[in-house]
mmCIF file of C-alpha atoms in Angstrom:
data_model
loop_
_atom_site.group_PDB
_atom_site.id
_atom_site.type_symbol
_atom_site.label_atom_id
_atom_site.label_comp_id
_atom_site.label_asym_id
_atom_site.label_seq_id
_atom_site.Cartn_x
_atom_site.Cartn_y
_atom_site.Cartn_z
ATOM 1 C CA SER A 1 -135.329 -94.597 -8.396
ATOM 2 C CA ASP A 2 -135.750 -98.178 -7.205
ATOM 3 C CA ASN A 3 -139.050 -100.041 -7.116
ATOM 4 C CA ASN A 4 -138.780 -101.273 -3.736
ATOM 5 C CA SER A 5 -141.449 -101.454 -0.929
ATOM 6 C CA GLU A 6 -140.405 -98.787 1.805
ATOM 7 C CA ARG A 7 -139.781 -95.982 -0.733
ATOM 8 C CA GLU A 8 -143.130 -96.895 -2.684
ATOM 9 C CA GLN A 9 -145.107 -97.357 0.524
ATOM 10 C CA THR A 10 -143.224 -93.719 2.587
ATOM 11 C CA LEU A 11 -143.987 -91.893 -1.098
ATOM 12 C CA ASN A 12 -148.125 -92.122 -1.320
ATOM 13 C CA GLN A 13 -148.419 -91.642 2.739
ATOM 14 C CA LEU A 14 -146.835 -88.232 1.579
ATOM 15 C CA LEU A 15 -148.791 -87.809 -1.125
ATOM 16 C CA VAL A 16 -151.966 -88.168 0.379
ATOM 17 C CA GLU A 17 -150.710 -85.900 3.867
ATOM 18 C CA MET A 18 -149.935 -82.963 0.741
ATOM 19 C CA ASP A 19 -154.039 -83.521 -0.765
ATOM 20 C CA GLY A 20 -156.000 -85.966 1.361
ATOM 21 C CA PHE A 21 -159.786 -85.712 1.538
ATOM 22 C CA ALA A 22 -159.008 -83.037 4.151
ATOM 23 C CA SER A 23 -158.600 -79.467 4.045
ATOM 24 C CA THR A 24 -155.378 -77.885 4.267
ATOM 25 C CA ASP A 25 -155.479 -74.827 3.445
ATOM 26 C CA GLN A 26 -154.043 -73.089 6.343
ATOM 27 C CA VAL A 27 -150.685 -75.095 5.836
ATOM 28 C CA VAL A 28 -147.618 -74.110 3.500
ATOM 29 C CA VAL A 29 -145.820 -77.343 2.677
ATOM 30 C CA MET A 30 -142.011 -76.670 1.403
ATOM 31 C CA ALA A 31 -138.859 -78.949 0.785
ATOM 32 C CA ALA A 32 -135.303 -78.736 -0.244
ATOM 33 C CA SER A 33 -134.574 -80.785 -2.436
ATOM 34 C CA ASN A 34 -130.439 -81.081 -4.360
ATOM 35 C CA LEU A 35 -131.741 -84.261 -6.802
ATOM 36 C CA LEU A 36 -134.921 -81.541 -8.299
ATOM 37 C CA GLU A 37 -134.093 -84.160 -11.027
ATOM 38 C CA LYS A 38 -135.542 -87.634 -8.761
ATOM 39 C CA LEU A 39 -137.552 -86.470 -7.206
ATOM 40 C CA ASP A 40 -141.537 -88.697 -7.961
ATOM 41 C CA PRO A 41 -143.139 -86.376 -10.957
ATOM 42 C CA ALA A 42 -146.343 -87.191 -9.009
ATOM 43 C CA LEU A 43 -144.638 -84.776 -6.422
ATOM 44 C CA LEU A 44 -144.543 -82.017 -8.502
ATOM 45 C CA ARG A 45 -147.353 -82.507 -10.217
ATOM 46 C CA PRO A 46 -149.587 -78.866 -9.882
ATOM 47 C CA GLY A 47 -151.266 -78.378 -6.058
ATOM 48 C CA ARG A 48 -148.770 -80.168 -4.731
ATOM 49 C CA PHE A 49 -144.502 -78.866 -4.994
ATOM 50 C CA ASP A 50 -145.677 -76.985 -8.459
ATOM 51 C CA ARG A 51 -143.313 -73.873 -7.383
ATOM 52 C CA GLN A 52 -139.385 -74.419 -7.612
ATOM 53 C CA VAL A 53 -137.413 -71.969 -6.576
ATOM 54 C CA PHE A 54 -133.511 -72.865 -7.591
ATOM 55 C CA VAL A 55 -131.113 -71.240 -4.976
ATOM 56 C CA SER A 56 -127.395 -70.949 -6.786
ATOM 57 C CA PRO A 57 -123.705 -70.334 -6.021
ATOM 58 C CA PRO A 58 -123.925 -66.994 -4.661
ATOM 59 C CA ASP A 59 -122.526 -64.525 -7.141
ATOM 60 C CA VAL A 60 -119.376 -62.218 -5.955
ATOM 61 C CA GLY A 61 -122.110 -59.447 -4.958
ATOM 62 C CA GLY A 62 -123.226 -62.634 -2.358
ATOM 63 C CA ARG A 63 -120.403 -63.313 -1.602
ATOM 64 C CA ARG A 64 -119.558 -60.174 -0.267
ATOM 65 C CA SER A 65 -122.947 -59.889 2.119
ATOM 66 C CA ILE A 66 -121.877 -63.463 2.933
ATOM 67 C CA LEU A 67 -118.892 -62.179 3.885
ATOM 68 C CA ASP A 68 -120.104 -59.645 5.753
ATOM 69 C CA VAL A 69 -122.433 -61.797 8.162
ATOM 70 C CA HIS A 70 -119.542 -63.900 8.647
ATOM 71 C CA THR A 71 -117.102 -61.263 10.488
ATOM 72 C CA ARG A 72 -119.248 -58.627 11.750
ATOM 73 C CA ASN A 73 -118.379 -60.490 15.305
ATOM 74 C CA LYS A 74 -115.022 -60.904 14.633
ATOM 75 C CA PRO A 75 -111.813 -58.000 14.824
ATOM 76 C CA LEU A 76 -110.292 -58.071 11.346
ATOM 77 C CA ARG A 77 -107.037 -55.269 10.460
ATOM 78 C CA GLU A 78 -107.494 -52.591 8.355
ATOM 79 C CA ASP A 79 -105.339 -54.356 5.409
ATOM 80 C CA ILE A 80 -108.452 -56.640 5.270
ATOM 81 C CA ASP A 81 -110.149 -56.042 0.935
ATOM 82 C CA LEU A 82 -113.240 -58.692 1.724
ATOM 83 C CA ASP A 83 -114.025 -57.985 -1.764
ATOM 84 C CA VAL A 84 -111.308 -59.334 -2.937
ATOM 85 C CA ILE A 85 -111.403 -62.595 -0.351
ATOM 86 C CA ALA A 86 -115.351 -62.081 -2.594
ATOM 87 C CA GLN A 87 -113.879 -62.521 -6.105
ATOM 88 C CA GLN A 88 -111.278 -65.530 -4.692
ATOM 89 C CA THR A 89 -114.123 -67.429 -3.978
ATOM 90 C CA SER A 90 -116.080 -67.981 -7.507
ATOM 91 C CA GLY A 91 -118.928 -70.712 -7.257
ATOM 92 C CA LEU A 92 -118.205 -71.708 -2.691
ATOM 93 C CA THR A 93 -121.505 -71.432 -0.963
ATOM 94 C CA GLY A 94 -122.511 -69.273 2.178
ATOM 95 C CA ALA A 95 -121.242 -72.611 3.964
ATOM 96 C CA ASP A 96 -117.842 -72.793 2.655
ATOM 97 C CA LEU A 97 -116.919 -69.501 3.132
ATOM 98 C CA ALA A 98 -118.312 -69.527 6.848
ATOM 99 C CA ASN A 99 -116.017 -72.513 6.844
ATOM 100 C CA ILE A 100 -113.581 -69.827 5.465
ATOM 101 C CA CYS A 101 -113.885 -67.072 8.243
ATOM 102 C CA ASN A 102 -114.082 -69.685 11.133
ATOM 103 C CA GLU A 103 -110.523 -71.217 10.043
ATOM 104 C CA ALA A 104 -108.906 -67.832 9.815
ATOM 105 C CA ALA A 105 -110.123 -66.601 12.706
ATOM 106 C CA ILE A 106 -109.214 -70.676 14.161
ATOM 107 C CA ARG A 107 -105.573 -69.739 12.911
ATOM 108 C CA CYS A 108 -105.840 -65.799 14.357
ATOM 109 C CA VAL A 109 -106.553 -66.962 17.547
ATOM 110 C CA ARG A 110 -103.492 -69.948 17.600
ATOM 111 C CA ARG A 111 -100.865 -67.605 16.198
ATOM 112 C CA LYS A 112 -101.794 -65.216 19.580
ATOM 113 C CA GLY A 113 -103.239 -62.402 16.970
ATOM 114 C CA HIS A 114 -106.000 -59.560 18.131
ATOM 115 C CA ALA A 115 -107.264 -59.066 14.711
ATOM 116 C CA LEU A 116 -107.786 -61.067 11.483
ATOM 117 C CA SER A 117 -105.067 -60.776 7.895
ATOM 118 C CA THR A 118 -104.592 -61.605 5.360
ATOM 119 C CA GLU A 119 -102.924 -64.436 6.020
ATOM 120 C CA ASP A 120 -105.328 -66.079 7.671
ATOM 121 C CA PHE A 121 -107.385 -65.643 5.305
ATOM 122 C CA ASP A 122 -105.514 -67.217 2.785
ATOM 123 C CA ALA A 123 -104.145 -70.134 4.923
ATOM 124 C CA ALA A 124 -107.708 -70.486 5.564
ATOM 125 C CA LEU A 125 -108.961 -71.255 1.742
ATOM 126 C CA GLU A 126 -106.441 -73.255 0.852
ATOM 127 C CA ARG A 127 -107.159 -75.551 3.566
ATOM 128 C CA VAL A 128 -110.852 -75.398 2.459
ATOM 129 C CA VAL A 129 -109.417 -76.006 -0.605
ATOM 130 C CA ALA A 130 -106.948 -78.026 -0.918
ATOM 131 C CA GLY A 131 -107.626 -80.396 2.343
ATOM 132 C CA VAL A 132 -105.763 -80.699 5.183
ATOM 133 C CA GLN A 133 -102.103 -80.784 5.600
ATOM 134 C CA SER A 134 -101.122 -84.322 5.626
ATOM 135 C CA SER A 135 -98.077 -86.386 7.271
ATOM 136 C CA THR A 136 -97.175 -87.770 4.096
ATOM 137 C CA THR A 137 -93.077 -88.116 3.681
ATOM 138 C CA LEU A 138 -92.571 -88.176 -0.209
ATOM 139 C CA ASN A 139 -88.969 -89.505 -0.747
ATOM 140 C CA PRO A 140 -87.065 -88.153 -2.609
ATOM 141 C CA HIS A 141 -87.376 -89.222 -6.145
ATOM 142 C CA GLU A 142 -91.114 -89.319 -6.249
ATOM 143 C CA ARG A 143 -90.676 -85.293 -4.477
ATOM 144 C CA GLU A 144 -88.956 -84.727 -7.935
ATOM 145 C CA VAL A 145 -91.921 -86.376 -9.854
ATOM 146 C CA VAL A 146 -94.433 -84.286 -7.977
ATOM 147 C CA ALA A 147 -92.941 -81.107 -8.483
ATOM 148 C CA TYR A 148 -92.159 -81.338 -12.570
ATOM 149 C CA HIS A 149 -95.916 -82.100 -11.919
ATOM 150 C CA GLU A 150 -96.576 -79.477 -10.959
ATOM 151 C CA ALA A 151 -95.162 -77.211 -12.417
ATOM 152 C CA GLY A 152 -96.778 -79.013 -15.525
ATOM 153 C CA HIS A 153 -100.139 -77.854 -14.680
ATOM 154 C CA ALA A 154 -98.764 -74.428 -13.592
ATOM 155 C CA LEU A 155 -96.341 -73.505 -16.919
ATOM 156 C CA THR A 156 -99.467 -74.423 -19.077
ATOM 157 C CA ARG A 157 -101.848 -72.968 -17.006
ATOM 158 C CA GLU A 158 -99.802 -69.421 -17.020
ATOM 159 C CA LEU A 159 -99.105 -70.395 -21.133
ATOM 160 C CA LEU A 160 -102.744 -70.072 -21.891
ATOM 161 C CA ALA A 161 -104.893 -67.073 -21.920
ATOM 162 C CA THR A 162 -108.243 -68.584 -21.569
ATOM 163 C CA ALA A 163 -106.990 -70.451 -18.347
ATOM 164 C CA GLU A 164 -106.965 -68.596 -14.766
ATOM 165 C CA HIS A 165 -104.255 -67.366 -13.175
ATOM 166 C CA ALA A 166 -102.021 -69.857 -11.203
ATOM 167 C CA HIS A 167 -102.437 -68.212 -7.454
ATOM 168 C CA LYS A 168 -100.185 -70.690 -5.778
ATOM 169 C CA ILE A 169 -98.164 -74.064 -6.240
ATOM 170 C CA SER A 170 -97.369 -76.457 -3.558
ATOM 171 C CA ILE A 171 -95.216 -79.640 -3.412
ATOM 172 C CA VAL A 172 -96.460 -80.192 0.278
ATOM 173 C CA PRO A 173 -98.918 -82.986 0.474
ATOM 174 C CA ARG A 174 -102.683 -82.049 1.556
ATOM 175 C CA GLY A 175 -105.783 -84.587 1.686
ATOM 176 C CA GLN A 176 -105.026 -87.009 -0.770
ATOM 177 C CA ALA A 177 -102.981 -85.199 -2.810
ATOM 178 C CA LEU A 178 -99.423 -85.090 -3.226
ATOM 179 C CA GLY A 179 -99.024 -81.064 -4.320
ATOM 180 C CA TYR A 180 -101.329 -78.835 -6.280
ATOM 181 C CA VAL A 181 -102.254 -75.407 -7.794
ATOM 182 C CA MET A 182 -104.879 -73.223 -6.916
ATOM 183 C CA ASN A 183 -106.051 -71.593 -9.442
ATOM 184 C CA LEU A 184 -108.443 -68.156 -8.214
ATOM 185 C CA PRO A 185 -110.346 -67.124 -10.706
ATOM 186 C CA ASP A 186 -110.625 -63.153 -10.817
ATOM 187 C CA GLU A 187 -114.587 -63.304 -11.992
ATOM 188 C CA ASP A 188 -117.536 -65.341 -12.348
ATOM 189 C CA SER A 189 -118.315 -67.180 -15.782
ATOM 190 C CA TYR A 190 -120.966 -69.568 -16.837
ATOM 191 C CA LEU A 191 -120.519 -70.529 -20.452
ATOM 192 C CA LYS A 192 -117.062 -71.744 -22.160
ATOM 193 C CA THR A 193 -116.313 -71.986 -25.254
ATOM 194 C CA ARG A 194 -114.959 -75.438 -26.902
ATOM 195 C CA GLU A 195 -110.966 -73.192 -27.604
ATOM 196 C CA GLU A 196 -111.853 -72.567 -23.859
ATOM 197 C CA LEU A 197 -112.827 -76.051 -22.735
ATOM 198 C CA ILE A 198 -109.426 -77.348 -25.086
ATOM 199 C CA ASP A 199 -107.748 -75.721 -23.143
ATOM 200 C CA GLN A 200 -108.672 -76.546 -20.153
ATOM 201 C CA LEU A 201 -107.889 -80.709 -21.045
ATOM 202 C CA THR A 202 -104.301 -78.736 -21.863
ATOM 203 C CA VAL A 203 -103.885 -77.511 -18.282
ATOM 204 C CA LEU A 204 -104.842 -80.926 -16.809
ATOM 205 C CA LEU A 205 -102.712 -82.876 -18.788
ATOM 206 C CA GLY A 206 -99.824 -80.954 -18.727
ATOM 207 C CA GLY A 207 -98.228 -82.283 -15.618
ATOM 208 C CA ARG A 208 -98.450 -85.863 -16.965
ATOM 209 C CA VAL A 209 -96.851 -85.053 -19.929
ATOM 210 C CA ALA A 210 -94.134 -82.944 -18.476
ATOM 211 C CA GLU A 211 -93.255 -86.685 -15.805
ATOM 212 C CA GLN A 212 -93.272 -87.985 -19.561
ATOM 213 C CA VAL A 213 -90.791 -85.178 -21.067
ATOM 214 C CA VAL A 214 -88.819 -85.137 -17.941
ATOM 215 C CA PHE A 215 -88.144 -88.667 -17.095
ATOM 216 C CA GLY A 216 -89.377 -90.715 -20.077
ATOM 217 C CA ALA A 217 -91.768 -91.936 -17.879
ATOM 218 C CA VAL A 218 -96.049 -91.788 -16.602
ATOM 219 C CA THR A 219 -97.028 -92.002 -12.898
ATOM 220 C CA THR A 220 -100.232 -92.766 -10.771
ATOM 221 C CA GLY A 221 -100.388 -88.947 -9.487
ATOM 222 C CA ALA A 222 -102.090 -87.986 -13.108
ATOM 223 C CA ALA A 223 -105.227 -90.270 -12.561
ATOM 224 C CA ASN A 224 -107.572 -87.850 -10.721
ATOM 225 C CA ASP A 225 -106.920 -85.296 -14.363
ATOM 226 C CA LEU A 226 -107.398 -87.787 -15.946
ATOM 227 C CA GLN A 227 -110.718 -88.597 -14.194
ATOM 228 C CA ARG A 228 -111.001 -84.515 -15.016
ATOM 229 C CA VAL A 229 -110.993 -85.405 -18.626
ATOM 230 C CA ALA A 230 -112.733 -87.733 -19.080
ATOM 231 C CA GLU A 231 -115.917 -86.682 -18.061
ATOM 232 C CA ILE A 232 -115.032 -82.974 -19.660
ATOM 233 C CA THR A 233 -115.080 -84.328 -23.371
ATOM 234 C CA ASN A 234 -117.730 -86.533 -22.896
ATOM 235 C CA ALA A 235 -119.692 -83.394 -21.523
ATOM 236 C CA MET A 236 -117.821 -81.633 -24.541
ATOM 237 C CA VAL A 237 -119.435 -84.752 -27.339
ATOM 238 C CA HIS A 238 -122.975 -85.649 -25.630
ATOM 239 C CA ILE A 239 -124.104 -82.711 -24.540
ATOM 240 C CA TYR A 240 -122.287 -79.629 -25.766
ATOM 241 C CA GLY A 241 -122.445 -81.295 -29.173
ATOM 242 C CA MET A 242 -118.816 -79.905 -29.600
ATOM 243 C CA GLY A 243 -117.394 -82.799 -32.090
ATOM 244 C CA THR A 244 -116.567 -82.113 -35.312
ATOM 245 C CA SER A 245 -118.758 -84.611 -37.248
ATOM 246 C CA GLU A 246 -122.027 -83.947 -38.464
ATOM 247 C CA VAL A 247 -123.002 -86.818 -35.702
ATOM 248 C CA THR A 248 -121.305 -85.181 -32.857
ATOM 249 C CA SER A 249 -122.377 -81.911 -33.096
ATOM 250 C CA ARG A 250 -126.342 -83.274 -32.932
ATOM 251 C CA THR A 251 -126.964 -84.155 -29.075
ATOM 252 C CA TYR A 252 -129.994 -86.938 -27.860
ATOM 253 C CA VAL A 253 -132.339 -86.998 -24.969
ATOM 254 C CA ASP A 254 -132.266 -90.571 -24.272
ATOM 255 C CA ALA A 255 -128.788 -91.919 -24.963
ATOM 256 C CA GLU A 256 -130.465 -95.337 -26.072
ATOM 257 C CA GLN A 257 -131.956 -94.423 -28.979
ATOM 258 C CA LEU A 258 -128.112 -93.982 -30.712
ATOM 259 C CA SER A 259 -126.692 -96.558 -33.037
ATOM 260 C CA ASP A 260 -123.650 -98.726 -32.371
ATOM 261 C CA LEU A 261 -122.572 -96.334 -34.729
ATOM 262 C CA THR A 262 -123.218 -93.353 -33.218
ATOM 263 C CA ARG A 263 -121.789 -94.514 -30.201
ATOM 264 C CA ARG A 264 -118.101 -95.119 -31.356
ATOM 265 C CA ILE A 265 -117.741 -92.355 -33.219
ATOM 266 C CA ARG A 266 -118.652 -90.635 -30.296
ATOM 267 C CA ASP A 267 -115.751 -92.250 -28.815
ATOM 268 C CA GLU A 268 -113.300 -91.732 -31.080
ATOM 269 C CA GLU A 269 -114.260 -87.818 -31.109
ATOM 270 C CA GLN A 270 -114.212 -87.937 -26.790
ATOM 271 C CA GLN A 271 -110.325 -89.690 -27.939
ATOM 272 C CA ALA A 272 -109.643 -86.513 -30.241
ATOM 273 C CA LEU A 273 -110.245 -83.769 -28.411
ATOM 274 C CA ALA A 274 -108.312 -85.726 -25.391
ATOM 275 C CA PHE A 275 -105.089 -86.133 -28.223
ATOM 276 C CA GLU A 276 -105.394 -82.602 -29.590
ATOM 277 C CA ALA A 277 -104.960 -81.120 -25.357
ATOM 278 C CA HIS A 278 -102.218 -83.847 -25.363
ATOM 279 C CA ARG A 279 -100.308 -82.505 -28.107
ATOM 280 C CA GLN A 280 -101.348 -79.164 -27.736
ATOM 281 C CA ALA A 281 -100.101 -79.326 -24.003
ATOM 282 C CA LEU A 282 -96.554 -82.059 -25.542
ATOM 283 C CA ASP A 283 -95.817 -78.715 -27.761
ATOM 284 C CA LEU A 284 -96.352 -76.127 -25.211
ATOM 285 C CA ILE A 285 -94.162 -77.757 -22.094
ATOM 286 C CA THR A 286 -90.912 -78.885 -24.871
ATOM 287 C CA SER A 287 -90.955 -75.632 -26.628
ATOM 288 C CA HIS A 288 -90.519 -73.874 -23.634
ATOM 289 C CA ARG A 289 -88.507 -76.621 -21.519
ATOM 290 C CA GLU A 290 -86.188 -73.476 -19.639
ATOM 291 C CA LEU A 291 -89.080 -72.560 -17.837
ATOM 292 C CA LEU A 292 -90.291 -75.379 -16.532
ATOM 293 C CA GLU A 293 -86.796 -76.415 -15.788
ATOM 294 C CA GLU A 294 -87.308 -72.654 -13.263
ATOM 295 C CA PHE A 295 -90.780 -73.684 -11.687
ATOM 296 C CA ALA A 296 -89.689 -77.247 -10.630
ATOM 297 C CA GLN A 297 -86.234 -76.289 -8.889
ATOM 298 C CA GLU A 298 -88.002 -73.180 -7.883
ATOM 299 C CA LEU A 299 -90.653 -75.446 -5.698
ATOM 300 C CA LEU A 300 -87.252 -78.052 -4.841
ATOM 301 C CA ARG A 301 -85.982 -75.405 -2.555
ATOM 302 C CA LYS A 302 -89.608 -73.655 -2.171
ATOM 303 C CA GLU A 303 -91.709 -76.125 -1.920
ATOM 304 C CA VAL A 304 -94.526 -72.905 -1.891
ATOM 305 C CA LEU A 305 -94.622 -70.653 -4.851
ATOM 306 C CA GLY A 306 -97.046 -67.481 -4.482
ATOM 307 C CA ARG A 307 -97.897 -65.572 -6.806
ATOM 308 C CA SER A 308 -95.135 -62.839 -6.589
ATOM 309 C CA ASP A 309 -93.315 -65.988 -7.365
ATOM 310 C CA ILE A 310 -95.038 -66.932 -10.321
ATOM 311 C CA ASP A 311 -94.659 -63.510 -11.929
ATOM 312 C CA ARG A 312 -91.304 -63.539 -11.772
ATOM 313 C CA ILE A 313 -90.974 -66.109 -13.211
ATOM 314 C CA MET A 314 -92.926 -65.464 -16.686
ATOM 315 C CA ASP A 315 -92.023 -62.211 -16.583
ATOM 316 C CA GLY A 316 -92.584 -61.260 -20.805
ATOM 317 C CA VAL A 317 -93.821 -64.738 -21.710
ATOM 318 C CA PRO A 318 -96.889 -63.777 -23.407
ATOM 319 C CA ARG A 319 -99.415 -65.610 -22.915
ATOM 320 C CA ILE A 320 -101.240 -67.422 -26.159
ATOM 321 C CA ASP A 321 -104.498 -67.086 -26.646
ATOM 322 C CA ARG A 322 -106.546 -69.558 -29.157
ATOM 323 C CA ARG A 323 -110.284 -67.719 -29.098
ATOM 324 C CA PRO A 324 -111.046 -67.300 -32.610
ATOM 325 C CA ALA A 325 -111.385 -63.021 -33.367
ATOM 326 C CA ARG A 326 -114.615 -61.802 -33.456
ATOM 327 C CA ASN A 327 -117.116 -62.910 -36.437
ATOM 328 C CA LEU A 328 -117.644 -58.156 -36.203
ATOM 329 C CA ARG A 329 -120.111 -57.033 -39.605
ATOM 330 C CA VAL A 330 -118.912 -53.685 -40.802
ATOM 331 C CA VAL A 331 -121.167 -51.035 -42.576
ATOM 332 C CA ALA A 332 -120.869 -48.458 -43.982
ATOM 333 C CA VAL A 333 -122.005 -45.442 -43.145
ATOM 334 C CA ASP A 334 -122.413 -42.278 -45.768
ATOM 335 C CA PRO A 335 -121.405 -39.232 -43.277
ATOM 336 C CA THR A 336 -122.813 -36.608 -46.271
ATOM 337 C CA PRO A 337 -125.949 -35.554 -44.073
ATOM 338 C CA PRO A 338 -129.490 -35.959 -46.723
ATOM 339 C CA ALA A 339 -130.618 -32.940 -48.526
ATOM 340 C CA ALA A 340 -133.541 -30.831 -47.534
ATOM 341 C CA SER A 341 -136.592 -31.631 -49.707
#
């Protein structure tokens, strides 16, 4: 995207080699890139890289086939269900799945096992998704703050019907995270409504709100959550046209075409979306304070909560569905058959 001489010379030479004076009918040139929009238009014109094949992350069927390939030479226990693992790894690429299989095999060898177990795959998935367990040691107060922070994330996730269920909650530091809530979607999803995105923002702000409610102050632990909130609200207003005003419900190809007034309105809309999610998170946590305490105390006692622990705590608590009802058109049908002519 810059204009330095080395880049221009390299591009010009590549174009000459691909489409010069000499005929290259017997040569097929293939290339790969994950930044197609950054390529020079001259490279993509007809006669050069004019045919593009988009390779997306595999769906559940593709992930199942990839797992078959990478476990072909690995002994598996009879209770291993690769279909379940494929469902739990939505969004992961083939390289990620290969890494999970290798990590599961390494864990099996370390425990001197003879076949890969479900626990091996769970630990491998946790390592790949959440990172390597770090040696960070938290003092008692920090440990309590992290417990309530993760409890806030988990509670809002479990209360909202559109949010994906939490698979595991941990206050054991991994990578750069002092704690985490691992969610594994049940199915691949490609479309999101405005309400679903607001609920996603609510879950992200649940940890910060829990700190505010319990301790009366917020910490730096929510920095990544706030960054993701800013990214989602920006996309909702600037890309998806999900603002409430007429100005923000339209999208523009070139941001430079926007007036200062439109920019200000869009900034206000973006803040309004974050405030709406914050209010929802605050309402959920204050109205279910006893569940927040139960989550936090269990985390302080066990450090890691699995799905069975979450189900026990949330037993009998209904989920909240904010999605609007479908606008179905009802057509009256006369059951009387037409008379014969």
